[in-house]
Every structure is written in C-alpha cells, then in structure tokens.
Short mmCIF file of C-alpha atoms in Angstrom, two decimals:
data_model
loop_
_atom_site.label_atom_id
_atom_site.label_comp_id
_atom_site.label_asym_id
_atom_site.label_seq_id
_atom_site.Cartn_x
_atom_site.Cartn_y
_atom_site.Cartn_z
CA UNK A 515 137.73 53.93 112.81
CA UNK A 516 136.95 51.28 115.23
CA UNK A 517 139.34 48.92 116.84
CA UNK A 518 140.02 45.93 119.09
CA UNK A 519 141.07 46.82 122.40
CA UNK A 520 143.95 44.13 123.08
CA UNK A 521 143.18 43.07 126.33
CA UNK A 522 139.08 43.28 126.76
CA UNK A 523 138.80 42.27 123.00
CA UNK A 524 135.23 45.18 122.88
CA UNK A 525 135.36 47.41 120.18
CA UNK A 526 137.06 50.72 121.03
CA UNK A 527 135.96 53.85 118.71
CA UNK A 528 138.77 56.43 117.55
CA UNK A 529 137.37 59.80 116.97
CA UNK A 530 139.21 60.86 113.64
CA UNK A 531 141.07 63.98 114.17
CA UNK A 532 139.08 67.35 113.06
CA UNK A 533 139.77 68.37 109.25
CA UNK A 534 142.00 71.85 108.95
CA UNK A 535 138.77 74.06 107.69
CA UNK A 536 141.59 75.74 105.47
CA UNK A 537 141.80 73.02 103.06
CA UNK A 538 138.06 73.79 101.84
CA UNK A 539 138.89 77.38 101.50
CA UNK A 540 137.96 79.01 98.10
CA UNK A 541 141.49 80.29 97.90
CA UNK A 542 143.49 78.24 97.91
CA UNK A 543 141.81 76.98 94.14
CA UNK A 544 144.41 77.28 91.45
CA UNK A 545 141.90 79.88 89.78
CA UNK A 546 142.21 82.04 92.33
CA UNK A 547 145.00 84.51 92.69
CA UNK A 548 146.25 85.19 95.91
CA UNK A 549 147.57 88.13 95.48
CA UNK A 550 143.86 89.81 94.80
CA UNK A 551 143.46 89.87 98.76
CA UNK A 552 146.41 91.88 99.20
CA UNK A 553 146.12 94.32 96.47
CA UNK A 554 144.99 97.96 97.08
CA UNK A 555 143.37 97.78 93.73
CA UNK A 556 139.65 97.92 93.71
CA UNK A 557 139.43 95.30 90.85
CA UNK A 558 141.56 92.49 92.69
CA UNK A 559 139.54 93.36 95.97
CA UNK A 560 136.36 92.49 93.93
CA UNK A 561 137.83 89.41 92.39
CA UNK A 562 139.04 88.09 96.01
CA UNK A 563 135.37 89.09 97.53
CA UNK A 564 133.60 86.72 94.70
CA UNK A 565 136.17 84.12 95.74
CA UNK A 566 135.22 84.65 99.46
CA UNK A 567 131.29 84.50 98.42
CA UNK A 568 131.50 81.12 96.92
CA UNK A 569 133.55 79.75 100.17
CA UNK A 570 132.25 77.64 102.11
CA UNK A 571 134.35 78.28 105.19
CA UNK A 572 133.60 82.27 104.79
CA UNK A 573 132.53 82.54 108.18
CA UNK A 574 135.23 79.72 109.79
CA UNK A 575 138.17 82.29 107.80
CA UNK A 576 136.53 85.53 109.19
CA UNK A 577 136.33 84.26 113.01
CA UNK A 578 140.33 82.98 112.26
CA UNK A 579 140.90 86.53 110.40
CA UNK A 580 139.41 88.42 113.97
CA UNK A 581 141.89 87.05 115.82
CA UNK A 582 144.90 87.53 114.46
CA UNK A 583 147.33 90.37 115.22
CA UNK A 584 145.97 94.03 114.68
CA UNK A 585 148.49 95.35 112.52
CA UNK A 586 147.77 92.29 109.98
CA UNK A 587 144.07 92.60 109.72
CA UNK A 588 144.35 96.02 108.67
CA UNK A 589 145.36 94.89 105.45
CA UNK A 590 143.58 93.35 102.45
CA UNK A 591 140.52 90.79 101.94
CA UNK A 592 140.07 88.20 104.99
CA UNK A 593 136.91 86.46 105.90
CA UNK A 594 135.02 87.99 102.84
CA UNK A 595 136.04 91.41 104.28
CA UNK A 596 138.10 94.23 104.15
CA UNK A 597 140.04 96.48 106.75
CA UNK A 598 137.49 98.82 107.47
CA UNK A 599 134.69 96.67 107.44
CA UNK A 600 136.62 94.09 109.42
CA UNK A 601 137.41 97.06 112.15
CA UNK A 602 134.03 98.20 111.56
CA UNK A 603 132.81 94.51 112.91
CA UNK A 604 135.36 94.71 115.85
CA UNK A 605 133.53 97.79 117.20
CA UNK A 606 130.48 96.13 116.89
CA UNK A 607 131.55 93.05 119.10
CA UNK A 608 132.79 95.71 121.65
CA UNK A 609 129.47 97.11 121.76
CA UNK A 610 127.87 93.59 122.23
CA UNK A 611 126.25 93.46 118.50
CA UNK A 612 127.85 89.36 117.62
CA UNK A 613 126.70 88.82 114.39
CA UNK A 614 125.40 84.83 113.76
CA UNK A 615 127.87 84.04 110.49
CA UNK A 616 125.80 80.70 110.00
CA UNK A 617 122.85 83.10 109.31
CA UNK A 618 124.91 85.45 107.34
CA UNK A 619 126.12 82.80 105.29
CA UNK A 620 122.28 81.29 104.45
CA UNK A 621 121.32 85.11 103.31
CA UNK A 622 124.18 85.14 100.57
CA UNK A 623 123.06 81.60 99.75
CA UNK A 624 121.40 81.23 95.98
CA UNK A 625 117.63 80.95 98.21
CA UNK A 626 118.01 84.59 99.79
CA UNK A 627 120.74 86.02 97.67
CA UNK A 628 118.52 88.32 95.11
CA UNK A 629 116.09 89.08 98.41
CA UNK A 630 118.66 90.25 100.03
CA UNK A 631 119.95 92.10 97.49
CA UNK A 632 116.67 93.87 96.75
CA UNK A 633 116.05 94.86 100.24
CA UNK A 634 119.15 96.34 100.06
CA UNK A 635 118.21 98.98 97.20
CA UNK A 636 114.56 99.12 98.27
CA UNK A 637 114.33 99.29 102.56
CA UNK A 638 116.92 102.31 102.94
CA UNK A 639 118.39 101.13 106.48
CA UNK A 640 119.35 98.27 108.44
CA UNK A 641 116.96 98.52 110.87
CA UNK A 642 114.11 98.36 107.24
CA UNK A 643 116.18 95.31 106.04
CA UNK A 644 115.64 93.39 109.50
CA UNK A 645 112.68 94.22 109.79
CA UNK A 646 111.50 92.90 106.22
CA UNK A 647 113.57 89.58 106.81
CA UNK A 648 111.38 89.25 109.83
CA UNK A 649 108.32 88.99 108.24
CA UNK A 650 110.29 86.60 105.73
CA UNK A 651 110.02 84.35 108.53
CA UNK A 652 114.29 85.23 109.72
CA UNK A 653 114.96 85.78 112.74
CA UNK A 654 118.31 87.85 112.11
CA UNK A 655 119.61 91.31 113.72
CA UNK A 656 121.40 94.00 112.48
CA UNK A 657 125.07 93.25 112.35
CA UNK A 658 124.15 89.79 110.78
CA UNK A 659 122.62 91.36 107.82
CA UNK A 660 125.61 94.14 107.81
CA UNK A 661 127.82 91.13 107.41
CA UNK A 662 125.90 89.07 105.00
CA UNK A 663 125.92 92.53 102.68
CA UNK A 664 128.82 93.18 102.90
CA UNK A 665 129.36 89.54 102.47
CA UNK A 666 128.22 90.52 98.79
CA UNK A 667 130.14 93.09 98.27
CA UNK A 668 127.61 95.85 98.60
CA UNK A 669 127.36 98.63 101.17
CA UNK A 670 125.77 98.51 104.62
CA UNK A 671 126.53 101.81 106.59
CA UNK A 672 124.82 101.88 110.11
CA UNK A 673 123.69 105.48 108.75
CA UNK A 674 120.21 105.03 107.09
CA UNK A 675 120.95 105.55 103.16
CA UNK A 676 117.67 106.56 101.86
CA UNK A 677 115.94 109.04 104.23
CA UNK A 678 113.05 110.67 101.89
CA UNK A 679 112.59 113.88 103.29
CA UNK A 680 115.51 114.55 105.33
CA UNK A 681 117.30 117.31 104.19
CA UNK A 682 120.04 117.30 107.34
CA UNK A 683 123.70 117.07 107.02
CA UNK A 684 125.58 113.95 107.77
CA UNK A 685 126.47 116.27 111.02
CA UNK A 686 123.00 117.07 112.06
CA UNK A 687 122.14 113.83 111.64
CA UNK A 688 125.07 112.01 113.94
CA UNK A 689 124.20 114.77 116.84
CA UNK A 690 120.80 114.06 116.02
CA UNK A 691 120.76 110.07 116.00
CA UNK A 692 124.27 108.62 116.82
CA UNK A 693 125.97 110.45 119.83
CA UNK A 694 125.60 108.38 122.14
CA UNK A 695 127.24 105.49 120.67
CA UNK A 696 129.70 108.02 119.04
CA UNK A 697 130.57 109.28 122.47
CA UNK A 698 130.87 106.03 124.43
CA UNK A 699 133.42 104.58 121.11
CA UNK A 700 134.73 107.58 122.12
CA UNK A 701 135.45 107.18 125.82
CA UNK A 702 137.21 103.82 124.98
CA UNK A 703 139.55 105.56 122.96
CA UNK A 704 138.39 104.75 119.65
CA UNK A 705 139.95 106.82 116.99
CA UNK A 706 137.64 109.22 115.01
CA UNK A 707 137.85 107.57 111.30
CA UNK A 708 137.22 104.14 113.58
CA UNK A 709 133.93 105.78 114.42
CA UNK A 710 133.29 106.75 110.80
CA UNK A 711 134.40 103.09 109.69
CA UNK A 712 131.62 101.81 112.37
CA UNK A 713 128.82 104.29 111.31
CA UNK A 714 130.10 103.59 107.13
CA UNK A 715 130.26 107.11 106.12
CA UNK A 716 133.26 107.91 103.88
CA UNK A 717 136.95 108.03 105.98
CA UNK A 718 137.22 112.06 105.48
CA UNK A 719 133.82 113.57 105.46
CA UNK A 720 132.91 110.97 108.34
CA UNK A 721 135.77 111.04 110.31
CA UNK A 722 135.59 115.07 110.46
CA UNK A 723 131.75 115.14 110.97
CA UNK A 724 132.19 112.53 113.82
CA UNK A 725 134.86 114.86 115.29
CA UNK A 726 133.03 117.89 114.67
CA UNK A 727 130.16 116.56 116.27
CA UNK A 728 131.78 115.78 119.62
CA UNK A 729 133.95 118.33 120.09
CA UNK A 730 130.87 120.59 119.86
CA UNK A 731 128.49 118.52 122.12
CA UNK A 732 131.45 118.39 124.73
CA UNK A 733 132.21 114.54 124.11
CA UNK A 734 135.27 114.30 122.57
CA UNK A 735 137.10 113.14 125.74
CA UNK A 736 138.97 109.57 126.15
CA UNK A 737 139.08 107.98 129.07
CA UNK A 738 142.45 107.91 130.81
#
C-alpha cells in the first residue's frame, strides 16, 4: 500500500505485514480430520501424511514442529512426520546433516515424485539414491532425500536395505559400518532406541543390537 506522507507530500511505501503460513496449511481443510495426526492408528497416520504431502507449507510446519517443546513432538503427525522420524531428524541436525526442505519438497513434487519413488525400490541405500539424483542433474544430500521419502510416506533407514550378498546380522553390520556415529550419539547421551530411530531399524531389534554392539566394543559410556 502506498501513501502520502503528510508533511513532504512523496509517496511513502507500507510493507504489508507477513501472511501467518498456517492459514495455507492442508489441515486446516474441512476434509481433513484433525484428529488423524494424533491417532496411534496406522490408518489415520496415513490419512494425515497424504494431507501433509499435498501442503504447501510442509516444510514451513516441520521447521515450526522442530521447535516446539520435546515432550509434544513426540506425539503424532507434524511437518509430514512422525515421532521417530521427527527425533530421527533431530539427531541428524546434531550431527550437522540440515536437510534443504525446499529441495525435499521439489522431489515429492508431481515432476520427481514416481523417480523418486523408483529409486527408492531400485538403488537399495541412501547413499545409491543420491547418487542417482546426481546424475539427474540434483544436487541433494542424504538427509534431504531421507526427508523427501519419508515425506511420502515410505521408508528411508540410514541402514542400506538391499545389500545383495551380505549375509551379516543387523549387529555385524552396525560394528561393522556404524560405530562410530553410534558411539559419539552415544557420548551425548542419546538413548539407545534414539540411535535405532536415527539408523531406522525397528525400536526392539535395533535398539538391542545398537546396545549390544557398544557394550561389546567398550562404547557404551555417556559423557558426564
């Protein structure tokens, strides 16, 4: 809006005030239930991540979602993801990994969608995924494409999930390939099924394999 100033009579320009992103949000449609990102129940969880992958404020909800209290975002559906992904992307951030949402969000966009998806059943890791979005001409990392799948509401564990050949156990492997980064989540006092929720391998096998693995390789310590 432009106005005149009384006493110089020039043209003075008002910035208008910055819209509340929240108003665009996906949920707050009156076809979308609000309930479905509180629910425990797989089927509302699914209904309230479609709703969060047709939002166009996905990534402006999932930065607001971060930084709220602790105790809330362990609950339920916020930014397009849930608890354990959400804590999953906090340890992540701690380890300096800072996924670019605006890239995340043009990967679940109808262009890259299906590619996306197909590199997901065909590449077998993260690190494949990258490194196939590369030659795609995207210049994206890791923990953006973790996001952007599980953006989707399909799977991204940190542990490769097709490893022809390997015949190790999900212990072998995390001594093999992942104690380092086990070890210093560790240090920081990271809890073991927040390890597991970082690597994505299931709460209860993960979370004993993670402590398994430690404990044996002398690691288990936290830091006082």
């Amino acid at each position: 809006m432009t106005v005149l100033n009384a006493s110089t009579r020039r043209p003075t320009t008002w910035a208008a005030p910055p819209s509340d992103w929240k108003v665009d949000s996906r949920c707050r449609r009156d076809d979308v239930d609000a309930d479905d990102f509180f629910t425990t129940s797989k089927a509302g969880q699914g209904r309230a991540r479609t709703a969060c992958g047709q939002c166009p404020v996905i990534a402006e909800c999932l930065r607001a979602t971060q930084a709220v209290d602790e105790d809330f975002y362990r609950w339920g559906i916020g930014g397009g993801l849930d608890a354990t992904q959400r804590r999953a992307l906090e340890l992540e951030e701690s380890l300096g990994h800072h996924p670019n949402l605006e890239m995340a969000k043009l990967l679940i966009s109808p262009r890259w969608l299906y590619r996306l998806q197909r590199l997901r059943s065909t590449c077998g890791s993260l690190e494949g995924m990258v490194r196939a979005l590369h030659r795609d001409g995207l210049l994206v990392d890791e923990v953006t494409v973790r996001v952007a799948v599980w953006w989707y509401g399909g799977d991204a564990p940190r542990v490769a999930w097709r490893t022809p050949g390997d015949s190790r156990s999900l212990r072998a492997r995390l001594a093999g390939e992942y104690l380092e980064v086990m070890a210093t989540l560790r240090s920081r006092g990271t809890r073991y099924a927040d390890i597991a929720a970082y690597l994505g391998v299931s709460r209860d096998l993960g979370k004993r394999a993670v402590m398994e693995v430690l404990r044996a390789e002398g690691r288990a310590e936290v830091a006082s």
